[in-house]
PDB file of C-alpha atoms in Angstrom:
ATOM      1  CA  UNK Q  30     145.831 -14.287  42.816  1.00  0.00           C
ATOM      2  CA  UNK Q  31     149.055 -15.836  45.415  1.00  0.00           C
ATOM      3  CA  UNK Q  32     148.788 -16.333  48.640  1.00  0.00           C
ATOM      4  CA  UNK Q  33     151.449 -14.391  51.126  1.00  0.00           C
ATOM      5  CA  UNK Q  34     153.424 -16.989  53.603  1.00  0.00           C
ATOM      6  CA  UNK Q  35     152.416 -16.119  56.683  1.00  0.00           C
ATOM      7  CA  UNK Q  36     155.365 -14.932  58.679  1.00  0.00           C
ATOM      8  CA  UNK Q  37     157.308 -17.007  60.961  1.00  0.00           C
ATOM      9  CA  UNK Q  38     155.619 -17.348  64.831  1.00  0.00           C
ATOM     10  CA  UNK Q  39     158.689 -16.093  67.342  1.00  0.00           C
ATOM     11  CA  UNK Q  40     159.125 -18.930  69.529  1.00  0.00           C
ATOM     12  CA  UNK Q  41     160.370 -18.648  73.183  1.00  0.00           C
ATOM     13  CA  UNK Q  42     162.668 -21.303  74.781  1.00  0.00           C
ATOM     14  CA  UNK Q  43     161.428 -22.910  77.764  1.00  0.00           C
ATOM     15  CA  UNK Q  44     162.202 -21.083  80.887  1.00  0.00           C
ATOM     16  CA  UNK Q  45     164.819 -22.492  82.699  1.00  0.00           C
ATOM     17  CA  UNK Q  46     162.986 -22.769  86.444  1.00  0.00           C
ATOM     18  CA  UNK Q  47     160.188 -24.078  84.611  1.00  0.00           C
ATOM     19  CA  UNK Q  48     157.869 -25.974  86.771  1.00  0.00           C
ATOM     20  CA  UNK Q  49     157.324 -28.872  84.406  1.00  0.00           C
ATOM     21  CA  UNK Q  50     158.468 -31.815  84.037  1.00  0.00           C
ATOM     22  CA  UNK Q  51     161.463 -31.188  81.020  1.00  0.00           C
ATOM     23  CA  UNK Q  52     159.810 -33.464  78.761  1.00  0.00           C
ATOM     24  CA  UNK Q  53     156.725 -31.034  78.507  1.00  0.00           C
ATOM     25  CA  UNK Q  54     158.780 -28.066  79.140  1.00  0.00           C
ATOM     26  CA  UNK Q  55     160.791 -28.935  76.055  1.00  0.00           C
ATOM     27  CA  UNK Q  56     157.824 -30.065  73.894  1.00  0.00           C
ATOM     28  CA  UNK Q  57     156.291 -26.625  74.699  1.00  0.00           C
ATOM     29  CA  UNK Q  58     156.328 -23.678  71.454  1.00  0.00           C
ATOM     30  CA  UNK Q  59     155.383 -20.556  73.198  1.00  0.00           C
ATOM     31  CA  UNK Q  60     154.716 -17.233  71.563  1.00  0.00           C
ATOM     32  CA  UNK Q  61     156.769 -13.923  72.227  1.00  0.00           C
ATOM     33  CA  UNK Q  62     155.162 -13.209  75.280  1.00  0.00           C
ATOM     34  CA  UNK Q  63     155.859 -16.727  76.566  1.00  0.00           C
ATOM     35  CA  UNK Q  64     152.152 -18.229  76.279  1.00  0.00           C
ATOM     36  CA  UNK Q  65     150.589 -21.198  74.451  1.00  0.00           C
ATOM     37  CA  UNK Q  66     146.726 -21.130  73.176  1.00  0.00           C
ATOM     38  CA  UNK Q  67     144.674 -24.282  75.387  1.00  0.00           C
ATOM     39  CA  UNK Q  68     141.102 -24.728  73.410  1.00  0.00           C
ATOM     40  CA  UNK Q  69     138.911 -25.730  76.618  1.00  0.00           C
ATOM     41  CA  UNK Q  70     136.669 -28.288  75.561  1.00  0.00           C
ATOM     42  CA  UNK Q  71     133.732 -30.477  77.301  1.00  0.00           C
ATOM     43  CA  UNK Q  72     135.040 -33.883  78.213  1.00  0.00           C
ATOM     44  CA  UNK Q  73     132.096 -35.969  77.462  1.00  0.00           C
ATOM     45  CA  UNK Q  74     130.006 -33.679  74.828  1.00  0.00           C
ATOM     46  CA  UNK Q  75     133.208 -32.787  72.876  1.00  0.00           C
ATOM     47  CA  UNK Q  76     131.651 -29.096  72.595  1.00  0.00           C
ATOM     48  CA  UNK Q  77     134.613 -26.534  71.978  1.00  0.00           C
ATOM     49  CA  UNK Q  78     133.777 -24.119  75.330  1.00  0.00           C
ATOM     50  CA  UNK Q  79     136.622 -21.532  74.979  1.00  0.00           C
ATOM     51  CA  UNK Q  80     140.351 -20.916  74.571  1.00  0.00           C
ATOM     52  CA  UNK Q  81     142.689 -19.483  76.978  1.00  0.00           C
ATOM     53  CA  UNK Q  82     146.122 -18.720  77.351  1.00  0.00           C
ATOM     54  CA  UNK Q  83     149.229 -20.325  79.812  1.00  0.00           C
ATOM     55  CA  UNK Q  84     152.475 -20.370  80.623  1.00  0.00           C
ATOM     56  CA  UNK Q  85     154.739 -23.247  82.286  1.00  0.00           C
ATOM     57  CA  UNK Q  86     153.079 -21.601  85.677  1.00  0.00           C
ATOM     58  CA  UNK Q  87     149.913 -21.725  84.539  1.00  0.00           C
ATOM     59  CA  UNK Q  88     150.078 -25.166  82.732  1.00  0.00           C
ATOM     60  CA  UNK Q  89     151.526 -26.356  86.316  1.00  0.00           C
ATOM     61  CA  UNK Q  90     148.900 -25.478  88.005  1.00  0.00           C
ATOM     62  CA  UNK Q  91     146.242 -27.075  85.899  1.00  0.00           C
ATOM     63  CA  UNK Q  92     148.059 -30.431  85.845  1.00  0.00           C
ATOM     64  CA  UNK Q  93     148.482 -30.773  89.520  1.00  0.00           C
ATOM     65  CA  UNK Q  94     145.636 -29.069  91.087  1.00  0.00           C
ATOM     66  CA  UNK Q  95     142.468 -30.454  89.296  1.00  0.00           C
ATOM     67  CA  UNK Q  96     140.985 -27.050  87.898  1.00  0.00           C
ATOM     68  CA  UNK Q  97     141.647 -24.931  85.281  1.00  0.00           C
ATOM     69  CA  UNK Q  98     144.205 -21.793  85.163  1.00  0.00           C
ATOM     70  CA  UNK Q  99     145.292 -19.435  82.561  1.00  0.00           C
ATOM     71  CA  UNK Q 100     147.243 -16.330  82.465  1.00  0.00           C
ATOM     72  CA  UNK Q 101     145.365 -13.425  81.754  1.00  0.00           C
ATOM     73  CA  UNK Q 102     147.261 -11.017  78.827  1.00  0.00           C
ATOM     74  CA  UNK Q 103     144.927  -8.028  79.526  1.00  0.00           C
ATOM     75  CA  UNK Q 104     145.625  -8.325  83.219  1.00  0.00           C
ATOM     76  CA  UNK Q 105     148.830  -9.699  83.225  1.00  0.00           C
ATOM     77  CA  UNK Q 106     148.125 -12.278  86.175  1.00  0.00           C
ATOM     78  CA  UNK Q 107     147.278 -15.644  86.663  1.00  0.00           C
ATOM     79  CA  UNK Q 108     143.234 -16.334  87.351  1.00  0.00           C
ATOM     80  CA  UNK Q 109     141.756 -20.040  88.000  1.00  0.00           C
ATOM     81  CA  UNK Q 110     138.299 -20.393  86.318  1.00  0.00           C
ATOM     82  CA  UNK Q 111     135.187 -19.798  88.534  1.00  0.00           C
ATOM     83  CA  UNK Q 112     136.651 -18.346  91.575  1.00  0.00           C
ATOM     84  CA  UNK Q 113     134.423 -15.248  90.901  1.00  0.00           C
ATOM     85  CA  UNK Q 114     131.888 -16.563  88.824  1.00  0.00           C
ATOM     86  CA  UNK Q 115     131.501 -20.539  90.372  1.00  0.00           C
ATOM     87  CA  UNK Q 116     131.621 -21.874  86.922  1.00  0.00           C
ATOM     88  CA  UNK Q 117     134.580 -23.861  87.735  1.00  0.00           C
ATOM     89  CA  UNK Q 118     136.104 -26.033  84.760  1.00  0.00           C
ATOM     90  CA  UNK Q 119     137.478 -29.739  86.849  1.00  0.00           C
ATOM     91  CA  UNK Q 120     140.506 -30.840  84.595  1.00  0.00           C
ATOM     92  CA  UNK Q 121     139.773 -34.250  82.864  1.00  0.00           C
ATOM     93  CA  UNK Q 122     142.888 -34.661  80.945  1.00  0.00           C
ATOM     94  CA  UNK Q 123     145.324 -32.311  79.324  1.00  0.00           C
ATOM     95  CA  UNK Q 124     147.282 -33.015  75.579  1.00  0.00           C
ATOM     96  CA  UNK Q 125     149.601 -31.257  73.785  1.00  0.00           C
ATOM     97  CA  UNK Q 126     149.092 -30.727  69.872  1.00  0.00           C
ATOM     98  CA  UNK Q 127     151.844 -32.025  67.486  1.00  0.00           C
ATOM     99  CA  UNK Q 128     153.578 -29.133  66.591  1.00  0.00           C
ATOM    100  CA  UNK Q 129     153.699 -28.498  70.734  1.00  0.00           C
ATOM    101  CA  UNK Q 130     151.804 -24.849  70.142  1.00  0.00           C
ATOM    102  CA  UNK Q 131     148.445 -25.754  71.203  1.00  0.00           C
ATOM    103  CA  UNK Q 132     146.685 -27.525  74.337  1.00  0.00           C
ATOM    104  CA  UNK Q 133     143.609 -29.352  74.562  1.00  0.00           C
ATOM    105  CA  UNK Q 134     142.167 -29.176  78.257  1.00  0.00           C
ATOM    106  CA  UNK Q 135     139.173 -31.316  78.568  1.00  0.00           C
ATOM    107  CA  UNK Q 136     136.774 -30.366  81.370  1.00  0.00           C
ATOM    108  CA  UNK Q 137     133.538 -31.154  83.321  1.00  0.00           C
ATOM    109  CA  UNK Q 138     132.291 -27.790  83.144  1.00  0.00           C
ATOM    110  CA  UNK Q 139     130.467 -26.369  85.527  1.00  0.00           C
ATOM    111  CA  UNK Q 140     127.911 -23.337  84.487  1.00  0.00           C
ATOM    112  CA  UNK Q 141     128.657 -20.969  81.568  1.00  0.00           C
ATOM    113  CA  UNK Q 142     132.289 -21.290  80.480  1.00  0.00           C
ATOM    114  CA  UNK Q 143     132.360 -17.860  78.380  1.00  0.00           C
ATOM    115  CA  UNK Q 144     132.339 -14.617  80.797  1.00  0.00           C
ATOM    116  CA  UNK Q 145     129.253 -12.952  78.802  1.00  0.00           C
ATOM    117  CA  UNK Q 146     127.165 -15.850  80.823  1.00  0.00           C
ATOM    118  CA  UNK Q 147     126.778 -17.948  77.810  1.00  0.00           C
ATOM    119  CA  UNK Q 148     127.568 -21.771  77.865  1.00  0.00           C
ATOM    120  CA  UNK Q 149     130.598 -21.355  75.345  1.00  0.00           C
ATOM    121  CA  UNK Q 150     132.412 -18.425  73.634  1.00  0.00           C
ATOM    122  CA  UNK Q 151     131.084 -19.491  70.457  1.00  0.00           C
ATOM    123  CA  UNK Q 152     127.700 -19.322  71.328  1.00  0.00           C
ATOM    124  CA  UNK Q 153     125.639 -17.102  68.617  1.00  0.00           C
ATOM    125  CA  UNK Q 154     129.108 -16.082  66.930  1.00  0.00           C
ATOM    126  CA  UNK Q 155     128.755 -17.920  63.757  1.00  0.00           C
ATOM    127  CA  UNK Q 156     129.919 -16.281  60.529  1.00  0.00           C
ATOM    128  CA  UNK Q 157     128.682 -16.919  57.495  1.00  0.00           C
ATOM    129  CA  UNK Q 158     130.852 -19.191  55.088  1.00  0.00           C
ATOM    130  CA  UNK Q 159     130.313 -21.480  52.464  1.00  0.00           C
ATOM    131  CA  UNK Q 160     130.316 -24.811  53.488  1.00  0.00           C
ATOM    132  CA  UNK Q 161     131.950 -27.851  51.830  1.00  0.00           C
ATOM    133  CA  UNK Q 162     131.387 -31.408  51.711  1.00  0.00           C
ATOM    134  CA  UNK Q 163     133.592 -34.495  51.658  1.00  0.00           C
ATOM    135  CA  UNK Q 164     132.886 -35.988  48.145  1.00  0.00           C
TER     136      UNK Q 164
END
């Protein structure tokens, strides 16, 4: 059985009025909605906490405020993690992956990262897999 090739993602160019430095805005590969996936990781334990979405403005706010801001795809508005829950994410670093289509946001997480109240959005959600091992 052969694999079907993945369809090419729609890449949206940088907005002409991006608040980001030109080199950063030019390097980002946004989806059809102008968003980039942002993986959030605890800076000292390397624990993956959650995944959120950012547009240029959310990334700019994250890079310049010391707190993580996302763009809510469902509500179509910005939200700063912790403003209502108190579970703040303090930014330690931001990195862009080699393809420009994902961000790694390293944070110091205060409280639960997941809206369900768990430490991470991945707690207790393991799937059954056949684990491999290096030879």
